Tab-separated table of C-alpha atoms and ligand atoms in Angstrom:
chain	number	residue	atom	x	y	z
A	21	MET	CA	0.001	0.000	-0.002
A	22	SER	CA	1.661	3.183	-1.072
A	23	ILE	CA	1.015	6.496	0.650
A	24	VAL	CA	2.556	9.566	-0.929
A	25	CYS	CA	2.408	13.107	0.439
A	26	LYS	CA	3.530	15.837	-1.907
A	27	ASN	CA	4.199	19.453	-0.879
A	28	LEU	CA	1.585	19.231	1.858
A	29	THR	CA	0.842	22.556	3.512
A	30	LYS	CA	-1.935	23.302	5.961
A	31	TYR	CA	-2.837	26.699	7.350
A	32	TYR	CA	-5.284	27.202	10.199
A	33	GLY	CA	-6.135	30.843	9.645
A	34	LYS	CA	-2.769	32.562	9.315
A	35	GLN	CA	-0.851	29.888	11.177
A	36	ALA	CA	0.968	27.209	9.183
A	37	ALA	CA	0.489	23.905	11.023
A	38	LEU	CA	2.342	22.026	8.254
A	39	SER	CA	4.694	23.470	5.628
A	40	ASP	CA	5.654	21.826	2.368
A	41	VAL	CA	5.930	18.238	3.584
A	42	SER	CA	6.767	15.623	0.952
A	43	LEU	CA	7.289	11.990	1.894
A	44	ASN	CA	6.443	8.367	1.100
A	45	ILE	CA	5.274	5.851	3.672
A	46	CYS	CA	6.894	2.495	3.209
A	47	ASP	CA	4.713	-0.554	2.562
A	48	ASN	CA	4.449	-3.291	5.235
A	49	CYS	CA	6.668	-1.333	7.614
A	50	ILE	CA	6.082	0.416	10.900
A	51	THR	CA	6.702	4.116	10.460
A	52	ALA	CA	6.822	6.380	13.487
A	53	LEU	CA	5.717	9.962	13.144
A	54	VAL	CA	7.525	11.837	15.896
A	55	GLY	CA	7.699	15.426	17.057
A	56	PRO	CA	6.859	17.525	20.099
A	57	ASN	CA	3.286	18.478	21.011
A	58	GLY	CA	1.988	20.972	18.487
A	59	ALA	CA	4.496	19.881	15.803
A	60	GLY	CA	1.777	19.007	13.304
A	61	LYS	CA	1.530	15.199	13.689
A	62	SER	CA	-2.257	15.076	13.998
A	63	THR	CA	-2.598	17.604	11.184
A	64	LEU	CA	-0.528	15.339	8.895
A	65	ILE	CA	-2.618	12.311	9.904
A	66	LYS	CA	-5.882	14.191	9.325
A	67	LEU	CA	-4.645	15.160	5.849
A	68	ILE	CA	-3.670	11.557	5.035
A	69	THR	CA	-7.035	10.249	6.240
A	70	GLY	CA	-8.961	12.952	4.366
A	71	LEU	CA	-10.468	14.493	7.502
A	72	ILE	CA	-9.221	17.960	6.511
A	73	HIS	CA	-8.243	19.541	3.207
A	74	PRO	CA	-4.693	20.705	2.508
A	75	THR	CA	-4.071	24.363	1.768
A	76	CYS	CA	-1.553	23.206	-0.865
A	77	GLY	CA	-0.226	19.851	-2.004
A	78	TYR	CA	-1.913	16.450	-2.071
A	79	VAL	CA	-1.955	12.920	-0.674
A	80	THR	CA	-2.374	9.777	-2.740
A	81	ILE	CA	-2.987	6.259	-1.479
A	82	ASP	CA	-2.307	3.498	-3.992
A	83	GLY	CA	-2.369	6.206	-6.620
A	84	TYR	CA	-5.814	7.580	-5.640
A	85	ASP	CA	-5.992	11.192	-4.514
A	86	VAL	CA	-7.450	11.262	-0.986
A	87	HIS	CA	-9.694	14.217	-1.798
A	88	THR	CA	-10.862	13.590	-5.304
A	89	ARG	CA	-11.007	9.764	-5.052
A	90	HIS	CA	-11.850	9.580	-1.344
A	91	ARG	CA	-13.600	6.192	-1.275
A	92	GLN	CA	-11.026	4.312	-3.366
A	93	ALA	CA	-8.105	5.911	-1.551
A	94	LEU	CA	-9.371	5.074	1.934
A	95	GLN	CA	-10.917	1.662	1.326
A	96	HIS	CA	-8.103	-0.335	2.964
A	97	LEU	CA	-7.142	2.185	5.596
A	98	GLY	CA	-8.098	2.127	9.276
A	99	ALA	CA	-7.248	4.992	11.587
A	100	ILE	CA	-7.690	6.458	15.016
A	101	VAL	CA	-7.032	10.170	15.087
A	102	GLU	CA	-6.368	11.898	18.397
A	103	TRP	CA	-8.621	10.293	21.034
A	104	PRO	CA	-10.902	7.488	19.926
A	105	SER	CA	-14.436	8.533	20.896
A	106	PHE	CA	-17.229	6.121	21.678
A	107	TYR	CA	-20.895	6.252	22.664
A	108	ALA	CA	-20.603	5.967	26.444
A	109	ASP	CA	-24.005	4.324	26.981
A	110	LEU	CA	-23.554	1.670	24.308
A	111	THR	CA	-21.566	-1.537	24.678
A	112	ALA	CA	-18.119	-1.844	23.174
A	113	ARG	CA	-19.554	-4.387	20.697
A	114	ARG	CA	-22.322	-2.036	19.561
A	115	ASN	CA	-19.821	0.826	19.274
A	116	LEU	CA	-17.599	-1.234	16.979
A	117	GLU	CA	-20.594	-2.242	14.883
A	118	ILE	CA	-21.924	1.303	14.471
A	119	LEU	CA	-18.596	3.057	14.018
A	120	SER	CA	-17.144	0.505	11.584
A	121	GLY	CA	-20.450	0.101	9.735
A	122	GLY	CA	-19.724	-3.621	9.656
A	123	HIS	CA	-22.247	-6.469	9.589
A	124	GLY	CA	-22.745	-10.007	8.385
A	125	GLN	CA	-20.668	-13.156	8.614
A	126	ALA	CA	-17.411	-11.705	7.295
A	127	TYR	CA	-17.643	-8.920	9.866
A	128	GLU	CA	-18.302	-11.346	12.741
A	129	LYS	CA	-15.315	-13.433	11.680
A	130	LYS	CA	-13.045	-10.401	11.498
A	131	LEU	CA	-14.428	-9.125	14.817
A	132	SER	CA	-13.519	-12.333	16.609
A	133	GLU	CA	-10.062	-12.377	14.979
A	134	VAL	CA	-9.379	-8.780	16.023
A	135	THR	CA	-10.841	-9.066	19.517
A	136	ASP	CA	-8.884	-12.297	20.125
A	137	PHE	CA	-5.729	-10.616	18.950
A	138	LEU	CA	-6.261	-7.533	21.117
A	139	LYS	CA	-7.573	-9.664	24.038
A	140	ILE	CA	-10.706	-7.564	24.446
A	141	GLY	CA	-13.295	-10.342	24.168
A	142	ASN	CA	-14.150	-9.838	27.851
A	143	ILE	CA	-15.036	-6.156	27.497
A	144	LEU	CA	-17.232	-6.376	24.398
A	145	ASP	CA	-20.475	-6.440	26.356
A	146	ARG	CA	-19.554	-3.651	28.739
A	147	LYS	CA	-20.599	-0.050	28.204
A	148	ALA	CA	-17.840	2.045	26.626
A	149	GLY	CA	-18.306	4.718	29.319
A	150	VAL	CA	-16.999	2.433	32.066
A	151	LEU	CA	-13.882	1.214	30.252
A	152	SER	CA	-10.389	2.185	31.390
A	153	THR	CA	-8.126	4.339	29.218
A	154	GLY	CA	-6.138	1.271	28.156
A	155	GLN	CA	-9.303	-0.634	27.243
A	156	LYS	CA	-10.566	2.343	25.227
A	157	GLN	CA	-7.261	2.562	23.373
A	158	ARG	CA	-7.506	-1.128	22.506
A	159	LEU	CA	-11.084	-0.631	21.367
A	160	GLY	CA	-9.826	2.232	19.183
A	161	ILE	CA	-7.183	-0.039	17.657
A	162	ALA	CA	-9.865	-2.706	17.071
A	163	LEU	CA	-11.882	-0.113	15.194
A	164	ALA	CA	-8.864	0.700	13.023
A	165	LEU	CA	-8.278	-3.010	12.268
A	166	LEU	CA	-11.871	-4.067	11.593
A	167	PRO	CA	-12.247	-2.952	7.974
A	168	ASP	CA	-9.632	-5.631	7.121
A	169	SER	CA	-7.177	-2.775	6.828
A	170	ARG	CA	-3.951	-3.082	4.902
A	171	CYS	CA	-2.735	0.067	6.579
A	172	ILE	CA	-3.494	1.357	10.055
A	173	ILE	CA	-2.801	4.834	11.306
A	174	LEU	CA	-2.689	5.345	15.046
A	175	ASP	CA	-2.373	8.841	16.458
A	176	GLU	CA	-0.628	8.638	19.844
A	177	PRO	CA	-2.235	5.298	20.774
A	178	THR	CA	-0.370	5.151	24.078
A	179	ASN	CA	-1.651	8.515	25.295
A	180	GLY	CA	-2.833	8.353	28.864
A	181	LEU	CA	-1.493	4.851	29.499
A	182	ASP	CA	0.715	3.751	32.372
A	183	PRO	CA	4.141	2.243	31.552
A	184	SER	CA	2.875	-1.353	31.416
A	185	GLY	CA	-0.031	-0.288	29.200
A	186	ILE	CA	2.442	1.428	26.875
A	187	VAL	CA	4.526	-1.755	26.608
A	188	GLU	CA	1.413	-3.862	25.878
A	189	ILE	CA	0.175	-1.590	23.097
A	190	ARG	CA	3.671	-1.352	21.637
A	191	GLU	CA	3.955	-5.145	21.463
A	192	LEU	CA	0.478	-5.535	20.000
A	193	ILE	CA	1.284	-3.132	17.189
A	194	SER	CA	4.594	-4.790	16.484
A	195	ASP	CA	3.052	-8.314	16.512
A	196	TYR	CA	0.212	-7.257	14.254
A	197	ASN	CA	2.620	-5.800	11.742
A	198	ARG	CA	4.773	-8.949	11.784
A	199	GLN	CA	1.900	-11.445	11.605
A	200	PHE	CA	-0.216	-9.745	8.962
A	201	GLY	CA	2.284	-7.533	7.122
A	202	VAL	CA	0.037	-4.546	7.703
A	203	THR	CA	1.515	-1.096	7.078
A	204	VAL	CA	1.494	0.938	10.296
A	205	LEU	CA	1.891	4.664	10.811
A	206	ILE	CA	2.040	5.512	14.488
A	207	SER	CA	2.521	8.980	15.910
A	208	SER	CA	4.106	9.585	19.264
A	209	HIS	CA	6.015	12.139	21.258
A	210	LEU	CA	7.666	9.273	23.192
A	211	LEU	CA	10.831	8.703	21.193
A	212	SER	CA	12.182	5.830	23.272
A	213	GLU	CA	8.883	3.995	22.786
A	214	VAL	CA	8.626	4.053	19.029
A	215	GLU	CA	12.362	3.524	18.614
A	216	MET	CA	11.873	-0.056	19.811
A	217	ILE	CA	9.352	-1.045	17.153
A	218	CYS	CA	9.617	1.192	14.122
A	219	ASP	CA	11.478	0.586	10.874
A	220	ASN	CA	11.202	4.178	9.666
A	221	ILE	CA	10.996	7.613	11.174
A	222	ILE	CA	9.253	10.778	10.081
A	223	MET	CA	10.287	13.657	12.287
A	224	ILE	CA	8.415	16.958	12.204
A	225	VAL	CA	9.028	20.091	14.224
A	226	ASP	CA	7.018	23.313	13.934
A	227	GLY	CA	5.235	21.886	10.904
A	228	LYS	CA	8.444	21.204	8.994
A	229	LEU	CA	9.903	17.860	7.989
A	230	LYS	CA	13.213	17.455	9.839
A	231	ALA	CA	14.081	13.877	8.973
A	232	CYS	CA	12.548	10.986	7.107
A	233	GLY	CA	13.996	7.556	6.483
A	234	ASN	CA	15.087	4.233	7.835
A	235	LEU	CA	15.720	4.371	11.584
A	236	HIS	CA	19.031	2.514	11.451
A	237	GLU	CA	20.274	4.530	8.514
A	238	LEU	CA	19.408	7.766	10.293
A	239	LEU	CA	20.864	6.704	13.621
A	240	GLY	CA	23.625	4.554	12.193
A	241	ARG	CA	25.363	7.646	10.976
A	242	LYS	CA	27.058	7.809	14.330
A	243	HIS	CA	28.531	5.071	16.481
A	244	SER	CA	30.317	6.137	19.629
A	245	LEU	CA	33.090	4.136	21.253
A	246	ARG	CA	34.185	4.229	24.894
A	247	ILE	CA	37.741	3.091	25.425
A	248	VAL	CA	39.805	2.524	28.570
A	249	THR	CA	43.427	1.335	28.299
A	250	GLY	CA	46.428	0.821	30.569
A	251	ASN	CA	47.922	4.090	29.346
A	252	MET	CA	45.216	6.594	28.560
A	253	GLU	CA	47.559	9.471	27.674
A	254	GLU	CA	49.388	7.367	25.098
A	255	THR	CA	46.139	5.995	23.624
A	256	MET	CA	44.727	9.503	23.421
A	257	GLU	CA	47.805	10.654	21.539
A	258	PHE	CA	47.601	7.661	19.174
A	259	LEU	CA	43.909	8.324	18.402
A	260	ARG	CA	44.448	12.058	17.981
A	261	ARG	CA	47.199	11.418	15.472
A	262	ALA	CA	45.077	8.855	13.622
A	263	PHE	CA	42.263	11.403	13.319
A	264	GLU	CA	44.632	14.132	12.096
A	265	GLN	CA	46.073	11.761	9.523
A	266	HIS	CA	42.539	10.922	8.301
A	267	ALA	CA	42.606	7.269	9.317
A	268	PRO	CA	39.417	5.761	7.805
A	269	TRP	CA	38.208	4.247	11.101
A	270	ILE	CA	37.890	7.415	13.215
A	271	ALA	CA	35.347	10.197	12.628
A	272	SER	CA	35.917	12.647	15.472
A	273	LEU	CA	38.638	14.047	17.679
A	274	PRO	CA	38.782	11.781	20.740
A	275	TYR	CA	37.941	13.315	24.129
A	276	PHE	CA	37.959	12.254	27.785
A	277	GLU	CA	34.629	11.810	29.529
A	278	ASN	CA	33.630	9.859	32.642
A	279	GLY	CA	36.970	8.103	32.907
A	280	ALA	CA	37.063	6.896	29.297
A	281	ILE	CA	38.199	8.060	25.892
A	282	ASN	CA	35.242	8.715	23.641
A	283	MET	CA	35.384	8.747	19.862
A	284	GLU	CA	33.061	8.272	16.925
A	285	MET	CA	33.388	5.852	14.050
A	286	PRO	CA	32.354	6.715	10.485
A	287	PRO	CA	29.395	4.856	8.927
A	288	GLY	CA	30.245	1.314	7.849
A	289	VAL	CA	33.190	0.875	10.214
A	290	GLU	CA	32.840	-1.991	12.692
A	291	PRO	CA	34.076	-1.707	16.288
A	292	TYR	CA	36.532	-4.601	15.823
A	293	GLN	CA	38.409	-2.562	13.203
A	294	VAL	CA	39.174	0.056	15.848
A	295	SER	CA	40.114	-2.511	18.503
A	296	ASP	CA	42.428	-4.168	15.918
A	297	GLU	CA	44.164	-0.829	15.329
A	298	LEU	CA	44.574	-0.321	19.078
A	299	PHE	CA	45.934	-3.837	19.432
A	300	LYS	CA	48.439	-3.308	16.604
A	301	ALA	CA	49.557	-0.077	18.290
A	302	ARG	CA	50.103	-2.093	21.509
A	303	GLN	CA	47.443	-0.262	23.475
A	304	HIS	CA	46.308	-2.597	26.224
A	305	LEU	CA	42.490	-2.518	26.287
A	306	GLN	CA	40.719	-2.640	29.653
A	307	HIS	CA	37.285	-1.554	28.465
A	308	PHE	CA	35.855	-1.217	24.984
A	309	SER	CA	32.195	-0.567	24.243
A	310	CYS	CA	30.151	0.729	21.390
A	311	GLU	CA	27.003	2.764	21.661
A	312	GLN	CA	24.674	3.621	18.864
A	313	GLN	CA	23.105	7.026	18.823
A	314	LYS	CA	19.607	7.013	20.355
A	315	LEU	CA	16.634	8.536	18.629
A	316	GLU	CA	16.455	11.027	21.486
A	317	ASP	CA	20.050	12.202	20.744
A	318	PHE	CA	19.318	12.326	17.043
A	319	PHE	CA	16.286	14.452	17.763
A	320	LEU	CA	18.205	16.811	20.039
A	321	ASN	CA	20.901	17.208	17.387
A	322	ASN	CA	18.458	17.718	14.549
A	323	ALA	CA	15.531	19.557	16.040
A	324	GLY	CA	17.188	22.190	18.162
A	325	GLY	CA	16.724	20.411	21.473
A	326	LYS	CA	12.953	20.597	21.668
A	327	ILE	CA	10.754	17.670	22.660
B	18	ADP	P1	0.536	17.537	17.220
B	18	ADP	O1	-0.463	16.485	16.871
B	18	ADP	O2	1.917	17.261	16.744
B	18	ADP	O3	0.539	17.825	18.698
B	18	ADP	P2	-1.261	19.308	15.759
B	18	ADP	O4	-1.234	18.815	14.376
B	18	ADP	O5	-2.445	18.940	16.599
B	18	ADP	O6	0.101	18.904	16.499
B	18	ADP	O7	-1.155	20.893	15.740
B	18	ADP	C1	-0.211	21.604	14.982
B	18	ADP	C2	-0.442	23.089	15.177
B	18	ADP	O8	-1.681	23.484	14.600
B	18	ADP	C3	-0.513	23.526	16.637
B	18	ADP	O9	0.095	24.787	16.747
B	18	ADP	C4	-1.991	23.599	16.907
B	18	ADP	O10	-2.255	24.530	17.913
B	18	ADP	C5	-2.543	24.059	15.559
B	18	ADP	N1	-3.910	23.534	15.324
B	18	ADP	C6	-4.280	22.245	15.270
B	18	ADP	N2	-5.593	22.111	14.971
B	18	ADP	C7	-6.064	23.374	14.839
B	18	ADP	C8	-7.353	23.939	14.513
B	18	ADP	N3	-8.414	23.150	14.274
B	18	ADP	N4	-7.447	25.280	14.463
B	18	ADP	C9	-6.383	26.074	14.677
B	18	ADP	N5	-5.147	25.627	14.976
B	18	ADP	C10	-4.972	24.292	15.056
B	19	MG	MG1	-1.670	15.278	18.056
């Protein structure tokens, strides 16, 4: 399922909530849409799901324009945007029926598949008004999955959940993607959460696209090493010289921090290549560890420290 956004811009009055965003959402993957509150995540999702019209630009799904070919574009898409809302006095089951517009044997079969998967069979006959936040979020996800969706879009589905609820929802989304190959777009302001499950990242700040691409390619640009040896001064001198002489395995001037020498490796270099060099230079290693840049660090470096 291919989702393409081209030059998307949305003004609310005079305020630009989204400016000139162009991107593709990768099929069968989990893509995380991240950015601080007010960045424009829900606005982008509402544009993709046809709930609002763009000021400029367009969205196509499988080649159909979301606005001019609404029905065809959205036929395999399920979404929850901002908070899922339900009729408080009706049962969860009735809510799903009414809101999904589903009926008949195929619907009942899909309903039992989805409710089994989300483990919400026991709440189906309870009124939506008495459900907990976590149960309502699951019901919202059920609603997104019911139309036999090939793509689901979940806007901050872990909002209002406690840490264990967040882990459960995260695992459900990841399992569903793996089992059924469904394309997932999930927005969140919790970077450490989505980092664990997503393949791709779309990062927006103040309505502008800051980064878009494969998580590991974006983060893999930097690998930091922490090194402790028997003679730190000598090792430091060796690494400094290697950097100045443009050795291909070192990408930054080394520096001392927290009792270790820290340095960065260029993309594509493996940690063992650096430890081999240290070994050849007779530097006696006492500690050697490699840390990949976290999404949080990437965000701080690329979005001016706001989230
Ligand atoms: P996010 O989902 O990342 O928190 P939103 O897309 O909800 O961000 O909002 C982006 C910006 O647009 C914010 O500054 C918000 O105040 C503004 N905004 C969102 N919806 C409306 C609206 N209906 N009318 C006016 N401004 C809006
Ligand atoms: Mg939002």
